[in-house]
Coordinates of C-alpha atoms in Angstrom, one line a residue:
M20 CA -6.4 2.2 -16.5
S21 CA -3.9 4.9 -15.4
A22 CA -0.1 4.2 -16.1
R23 CA 0.8 6.5 -13.1
T24 CA -0.8 4.6 -10.3
L25 CA 1.6 2.0 -9.3
P26 CA 4.1 4.3 -7.4
L27 CA 1.2 5.6 -5.3
L28 CA -0.2 2.4 -4.6
F29 CA 3.3 0.8 -3.5
L30 CA 4.2 3.8 -1.4
N31 CA 0.9 4.2 0.4
L32 CA 0.6 0.2 1.2
G33 CA 4.3 0.3 2.2
G34 CA 3.5 3.5 4.7
E35 CA 0.8 1.1 6.2
M36 CA 3.0 -1.9 6.4
L37 CA 5.5 0.3 8.5
Y38 CA 2.6 1.6 10.7
I39 CA 1.6 -2.1 11.7
L40 CA 5.4 -3.4 12.1
D41 CA 6.2 -0.5 14.3
Q42 CA 3.0 -1.1 16.4
R43 CA 3.7 -4.7 17.0
L44 CA 7.7 -4.4 17.4
R45 CA 6.6 -1.9 20.3
A46 CA 3.9 -4.3 21.5
Q47 CA 6.3 -7.3 21.6
S48 CA 9.2 -5.3 23.3
I49 CA 10.5 -6.8 26.4
P50 CA 10.5 -5.0 29.8
G51 CA 13.3 -4.9 32.1
E52 CA 16.9 -5.0 31.2
K53 CA 16.5 -6.2 27.6
A54 CA 14.3 -3.4 26.8
R55 CA 17.1 -1.2 25.3
K56 CA 18.2 -4.3 23.2
G57 CA 14.8 -4.6 22.1
E58 CA 14.4 -1.0 21.1
R59 CA 17.7 -0.9 19.2
R60 CA 16.6 -4.1 17.3
A61 CA 13.2 -2.7 16.3
R62 CA 14.9 0.6 15.2
A63 CA 17.3 -1.6 13.2
V64 CA 14.4 -3.7 11.5
M65 CA 12.6 -0.4 10.5
N66 CA 15.7 1.0 9.1
D67 CA 16.4 -2.0 6.8
I68 CA 13.0 -2.0 5.6
I69 CA 12.8 1.6 4.8
A70 CA 16.4 1.5 3.1
T71 CA 15.3 -1.1 0.9
M72 CA 11.8 0.3 0.1
F73 CA 13.3 3.6 -1.1
N74 CA 16.3 2.0 -2.8
R75 CA 17.2 4.3 -5.7
K76 CA 17.2 1.7 -8.5
F77 CA 14.2 0.3 -6.9
M78 CA 12.4 3.7 -7.1
E79 CA 13.6 4.2 -10.8
E80 CA 11.8 1.2 -11.9
L81 CA 8.8 1.9 -9.8
F82 CA 8.3 5.4 -11.4
K83 CA 8.5 4.3 -15.1
P84 CA 4.6 4.6 -16.5
Q85 CA 3.6 1.1 -16.4
E86 CA -0.1 -0.7 -15.9
L87 CA -0.8 -2.2 -12.6
Y88 CA 0.1 -5.7 -12.2
S89 CA -1.8 -8.7 -10.1
K90 CA -2.4 -8.6 -6.5
K91 CA -0.2 -11.8 -6.3
A92 CA 2.7 -10.0 -8.1
L93 CA 2.7 -7.0 -5.8
R94 CA 2.1 -9.4 -2.8
T95 CA 5.5 -10.8 -3.6
V96 CA 7.2 -7.6 -3.5
Y97 CA 5.8 -6.9 0.1
D98 CA 6.9 -10.2 1.3
R99 CA 10.4 -9.5 0.2
L100 CA 10.2 -6.0 1.8
A101 CA 8.8 -7.5 5.2
H102 CA 11.8 -9.9 5.2
A103 CA 14.6 -7.3 4.4
S104 CA 15.8 -7.3 7.8
I105 CA 16.6 -10.3 10.7
M106 CA 12.9 -10.1 11.4
R107 CA 10.8 -13.1 10.1
L108 CA 6.9 -13.4 9.6
N109 CA 5.0 -16.6 9.5
Q110 CA 2.4 -17.0 6.6
A111 CA -0.6 -16.2 8.8
S112 CA 1.1 -13.1 10.2
M113 CA 2.1 -12.1 6.7
D114 CA -1.4 -12.5 5.3
K115 CA -2.8 -10.4 8.4
L116 CA -0.2 -7.8 7.6
Y117 CA -1.3 -7.6 4.0
D118 CA -4.9 -7.7 4.7
L119 CA -4.5 -4.6 7.0
M120 CA -2.3 -2.7 4.7
T121 CA -5.0 -3.2 1.6
M122 CA -8.1 -2.5 3.6
A123 CA -6.5 0.8 5.4
F124 CA -5.4 2.3 2.0
K125 CA -8.6 1.3 0.4
Y126 CA -10.6 3.1 3.1
Q127 CA -8.4 6.3 2.6
V128 CA -8.9 6.4 -1.3
L129 CA -12.7 6.1 -0.7
L130 CA -12.6 9.0 1.7
C131 CA -10.3 11.4 -0.3
P132 CA -12.4 14.4 -0.9
R133 CA -10.7 15.2 -4.4
P134 CA -8.9 12.5 -6.3
R135 CA -5.7 14.8 -6.2
D136 CA -6.0 14.4 -2.3
I137 CA -4.5 10.9 -2.9
L138 CA -1.1 12.7 -3.3
L139 CA -1.6 14.2 0.1
V140 CA -2.3 10.8 1.5
T141 CA 1.0 9.6 0.1
F142 CA 2.8 12.5 1.4
N143 CA 1.3 11.9 4.9
H144 CA 2.8 8.4 4.7
L145 CA 6.2 9.5 3.6
D146 CA 6.1 12.1 6.3
A147 CA 5.6 9.5 9.0
I148 CA 8.2 7.4 7.5
K149 CA 10.7 10.3 7.8
D150 CA 9.9 10.2 11.7
F151 CA 10.7 6.6 11.7
I152 CA 14.3 7.4 10.5
Y153 CA 14.8 10.9 11.6
D154 CA 18.3 9.8 13.1
N155 CA 19.7 8.3 10.0
P156 CA 20.6 10.9 7.4
G157 CA 21.4 8.4 4.6
I158 CA 17.9 6.9 4.7
L159 CA 16.4 10.2 5.0
N160 CA 17.9 11.5 2.0
Q161 CA 16.6 8.4 0.0
V162 CA 13.0 9.3 1.4
D163 CA 13.5 12.8 0.3
E164 CA 14.6 12.0 -3.0
T165 CA 11.5 9.9 -3.5
F166 CA 9.4 12.8 -2.3
R167 CA 11.0 15.4 -4.8
Q168 CA 10.3 12.5 -7.7
L169 CA 6.6 12.5 -6.5
I170 CA 6.3 16.2 -6.7
E171 CA 7.9 16.3 -10.0
T172 CA 5.8 13.6 -11.5
Y173 CA 2.4 14.3 -9.7
N174 CA 2.1 17.9 -9.2
C175 CA 1.8 18.7 -12.8
L176 CA -0.9 16.0 -13.6
S177 CA -4.5 17.3 -14.3
D178 CA -7.7 16.6 -12.3
G179 CA -8.7 14.2 -14.8
E180 CA -5.7 12.2 -14.7
F181 CA -6.1 12.0 -10.8
Q182 CA -9.6 10.8 -11.4
L183 CA -8.2 8.0 -13.4
I184 CA -5.5 7.1 -11.0
R185 CA -8.4 7.0 -8.2
Q186 CA -10.4 4.8 -10.5
T187 CA -7.4 2.4 -11.0
L188 CA -7.0 2.2 -7.4
L189 CA -10.8 1.1 -6.8
V190 CA -10.6 -1.2 -9.5
F191 CA -7.8 -3.0 -7.9
F192 CA -9.7 -3.0 -4.5
Q193 CA -13.1 -3.6 -5.5
D194 CA -13.1 -7.3 -4.4
M195 CA -11.4 -6.9 -1.1
H196 CA -13.8 -7.0 1.7
I197 CA -11.9 -8.0 5.0
R198 CA -13.2 -6.9 8.2
V199 CA -10.9 -5.2 10.6
S200 CA -11.6 -4.9 14.1
I201 CA -10.4 -1.1 14.4
F202 CA -12.9 -0.1 11.4
L203 CA -15.7 -2.1 12.9
K204 CA -15.4 -0.6 16.4
D205 CA -15.3 2.7 14.8
K206 CA -18.4 1.7 13.0
V207 CA -17.0 2.9 9.6
Q208 CA -17.3 -0.8 8.4
N209 CA -20.1 -3.0 8.2
S210 CA -20.1 -6.5 9.3
N211 CA -20.0 -7.7 5.5
G212 CA -16.7 -6.0 5.1
R213 CA -18.0 -2.8 3.2
F214 CA -17.2 0.9 4.4
V215 CA -19.5 3.3 5.5
L216 CA -19.0 6.7 3.8
P217 CA -19.7 9.8 5.9
I218 CA -22.5 12.3 4.5
S219 CA -21.1 15.0 6.6
G220 CA -17.8 16.9 7.1
P221 CA -15.7 19.3 4.8
V222 CA -16.4 19.4 1.2
P223 CA -13.5 19.2 -1.4
W224 CA -11.2 22.2 -1.6
G225 CA -12.2 24.8 -4.2
T226 CA -16.1 23.6 -3.8
E227 CA -19.1 25.1 -2.0
V228 CA -21.3 23.8 0.5
P229 CA -24.5 22.1 -1.1
G230 CA -27.8 23.7 -0.5
L231 CA -28.1 26.3 -3.0
I232 CA -29.0 26.2 -6.8
R233 CA -28.3 29.1 -9.1
I234 CA -30.0 29.5 -12.5
F235 CA -28.4 31.4 -15.2
N236 CA -29.8 32.7 -18.7
H237 CA -28.1 32.3 -22.0
K238 CA -25.9 35.5 -21.4
G239 CA -24.4 34.0 -18.1
V240 CA -26.3 36.0 -15.9
E241 CA -27.8 34.8 -12.8
V242 CA -31.7 35.2 -12.8
K243 CA -32.8 33.1 -10.1
R244 CA -31.6 30.9 -7.0
S245 CA -33.3 28.6 -4.7
E246 CA -32.1 26.8 -1.7
F247 CA -32.7 23.2 -0.5
T248 CA -32.1 21.3 2.7
T249 CA -29.3 18.5 2.7
A250 CA -29.2 15.4 4.9
G251 CA -25.4 16.1 5.9
N252 CA -23.8 18.7 7.8
Y253 CA -20.9 20.2 5.5
V254 CA -18.3 22.7 6.0
T255 CA -15.9 24.6 3.9
P256 CA -12.1 23.9 4.4
Q257 CA -10.2 26.7 5.7
R258 CA -7.1 25.8 3.4
E259 CA -5.7 23.6 1.0
G260 CA -3.1 21.1 2.1
S261 CA 0.5 21.5 1.1
F262 CA 1.9 19.8 -2.0
E263 CA 5.6 21.0 -1.2
L264 CA 8.4 18.8 0.3
Y265 CA 7.5 20.4 4.0
G266 CA 4.1 21.6 4.9
D267 CA 0.9 21.3 6.6
R268 CA -1.2 18.4 4.7
V269 CA -4.3 19.5 6.2
L270 CA -5.8 16.2 5.4
K271 CA -5.5 13.4 8.1
L272 CA -5.8 10.5 5.8
G273 CA -2.7 8.4 5.8
T274 CA -1.7 9.4 9.2
N275 CA -0.7 6.3 11.8
M276 CA -3.9 5.1 13.1
Y277 CA -1.9 2.7 15.2
S278 CA -0.2 5.3 17.4
V279 CA -2.7 4.4 20.1
T280 CA -2.1 0.9 21.0
R281 CA -5.0 -1.5 20.4
P282 CA -5.7 -4.9 19.1
V283 CA -6.2 -5.2 15.7
E284 CA -8.1 -8.5 14.0
T285 CA -9.0 -9.3 10.6
H286 CA -11.9 -11.4 9.3
M287 CA -12.9 -12.6 5.9
S288 CA -16.4 -11.5 5.1
G289 CA -18.8 -14.1 3.6
S290 CA -18.9 -12.4 0.3
S291 CA -15.0 -12.3 0.2
K292 CA -15.1 -16.0 0.6
K293 CA -17.6 -16.6 -2.0
L294 CA -15.7 -14.6 -4.4
A295 CA -12.6 -16.4 -3.7
S296 CA -14.5 -19.7 -4.3
Q297 CA -15.6 -18.5 -7.6
A298 CA -12.3 -17.4 -8.7
K299 CA -10.9 -20.8 -8.0
E300 CA -13.6 -22.4 -10.0
N301 CA -13.1 -19.9 -13.0
I302 CA -9.3 -19.7 -13.1
V303 CA -8.2 -18.3 -16.7
P304 CA -4.6 -18.1 -17.7
N305 CA -3.2 -14.6 -17.2
P306 CA -1.8 -13.5 -20.6
L307 CA 0.2 -10.8 -19.2
A308 CA 1.9 -13.2 -16.7
K309 CA 5.4 -13.1 -18.4
E310 CA 5.2 -9.4 -18.4
E311 CA 4.5 -9.7 -14.7
L312 CA 7.4 -11.9 -14.0
N313 CA 9.6 -9.5 -16.1
F314 CA 8.4 -6.4 -13.9
L315 CA 9.1 -8.4 -10.6
A316 CA 12.6 -9.6 -12.0
R317 CA 13.4 -5.8 -12.5
L318 CA 12.0 -4.8 -9.2
L319 CA 13.4 -7.4 -7.0
G320 CA 16.9 -7.0 -8.9
G321 CA 16.7 -3.5 -7.7
L322 CA 16.6 -4.5 -4.0
D323 CA 20.0 -4.5 -2.7
I324 CA 19.3 -6.5 0.8
Q325 CA 22.3 -6.2 3.2
K326 CA 22.8 -9.2 5.6
P327 CA 22.6 -7.9 9.1
S328 CA 25.9 -7.4 10.8
G329 CA 27.4 -7.9 14.2
G330 CA 26.3 -11.4 14.1
E331 CA 22.7 -10.6 15.3
T332 CA 20.2 -13.5 14.7
G333 CA 17.0 -13.3 13.3
F334 CA 13.8 -13.2 15.4
R335 CA 9.9 -13.9 14.4
L336 CA 7.2 -11.3 14.7
N337 CA 3.8 -12.3 15.5
L338 CA 1.0 -10.0 14.6
F339 CA -1.5 -12.1 16.6
T340 CA -1.8 -11.9 20.4
T341 CA -0.7 -15.4 20.9
D342 CA 0.9 -18.1 18.8
E343 CA -2.2 -20.2 19.1
E344 CA -4.2 -17.5 17.4
E345 CA -1.7 -17.5 14.7
E346 CA -1.8 -21.1 14.1
H347 CA -5.6 -20.8 14.0
A348 CA -5.6 -18.4 11.6
A349 CA -3.4 -20.2 9.3
Q350 CA -5.6 -23.3 9.5
T351 CA -9.0 -21.5 8.8
R352 CA -7.9 -19.0 6.0
P353 CA -9.4 -20.2 2.7
E354 CA -6.5 -21.9 0.8
E355 CA -7.1 -19.7 -2.4
L356 CA -6.7 -16.2 -0.3
S357 CA -3.3 -17.5 1.2
Y358 CA 0.0 -16.7 -0.3
K359 CA 3.1 -18.5 0.4
V360 CA 6.0 -16.3 1.5
I361 CA 8.5 -16.1 -1.1
N362 CA 12.0 -15.4 -0.2
I363 CA 14.5 -14.3 -3.0
E364 CA 18.2 -13.9 -2.5
A365 CA 19.7 -10.7 -4.0
T366 CA 22.4 -12.5 -5.6
Q367 CA 23.9 -13.4 -9.1
E368 CA 23.7 -17.3 -8.2
P369 CA 21.5 -19.7 -10.2
G370 CA 19.3 -20.2 -7.1
R371 CA 18.0 -16.9 -7.9
R372 CA 16.9 -18.1 -11.3
A373 CA 15.2 -21.0 -9.7
E374 CA 13.1 -18.9 -7.4
L375 CA 12.0 -16.5 -9.9
S376 CA 11.0 -19.7 -12.0
R377 CA 9.0 -21.0 -9.2
I378 CA 6.9 -17.4 -9.3
L379 CA 6.6 -18.0 -13.1
G380 CA 4.7 -21.0 -12.2
E381 CA 2.5 -19.7 -9.7
L382 CA 1.5 -16.7 -12.1
E383 CA -0.3 -19.0 -14.4
V384 CA 1.9 -18.3 -17.5
A385 CA 0.2 -18.4 -20.9
E386 CA 1.7 -17.4 -24.1
P387 CA 2.3 -13.7 -24.5
R388 CA 0.2 -11.9 -26.8
P389 CA 1.8 -10.8 -30.0
D390 CA 1.6 -7.1 -29.2
S391 CA 3.6 -7.8 -26.0
A392 CA 6.7 -9.5 -27.6
E393 CA 8.8 -6.4 -27.5
K394 CA 8.3 -6.0 -23.7
G395 CA 8.4 -9.7 -22.9
E396 CA 12.1 -10.2 -23.2
D397 CA 13.6 -13.8 -23.1
L398 CA 13.1 -14.6 -19.5
L399 CA 16.2 -16.4 -19.0
A400 CA 18.5 -13.7 -20.4
L401 CA 16.6 -11.1 -18.2
M402 CA 17.6 -13.2 -15.2
D403 CA 21.0 -13.5 -16.2
G404 CA 21.3 -9.7 -16.5
L405 CA 20.3 -9.1 -12.9

């Protein structure tokens, strides 16, 4: 497992979350006299979430080398981010949002021509995020700072290290087979939730189109060559994508697939339901649960959520077409696959400790292993320091 995977996972999933929220905010805008107010509100929501997501202290904790933590731990962070503004999501909409985020990024990881191209996917997400806040220099500077940190951290890694990052991501996503209407309509996903990988298209940068076999002697001199017919139609890429702060990424993975408005639905496949049922029957306490909570405490402690000014009241965003669809989704989703929305106030008050303690209970805490004693600091002391 790579200790450099977490920032890429978080930023790409966060980018997909912002794409979806932007699309739904636009879809639910009110025409007529209230249109301008709705647009300002949508822009304020995006600004608040992006400012929270790229908080300096939060990014400092995120970029520290560390193993990936559980899906539930990461999901808690995204619950927190999605509610970092006046917008509120019901549990069914939050479940759908997280399903769309994870399946979109899983597909992008599977399609990356080279493991190193995962970084280009991340840059595409950050480029789009900068477009959301182009008129806010303060937040734009936060995103650029994260951009520079990505370049400094990942541009120097070897191909082998990126291959390990890709494997770590695929292990994280391996049991997620949620059907998404966009993927089903484009025929890139089967009815069982598994993706269909293409056998044609551009080959990875630095490689040749398959179809030729060269044979060399012991001196390294080519002595024979033969050709063979391939099943796919391959082409050589014209240029490599830019790994700099500004530039043409060439690769389109990670760009906003919701730019054209169309309904998006998610459905649990039969295999996913079966896996979830088996997981419920074979629950084993997680020996890393205390470290996960400490990780959450550090991350959430870095999120400086500002209360909306101007006395603006909150509003609810629905990721379904109607409230009835949202209610039906909440009732039919398997209980073991649903997550409760956990709201944690960014204050020093005792209530903060109670909220984190509740997460501790949900993380199936077991006694920490002896070799993790140094990392697993006293939980209450850690909370007092937040």
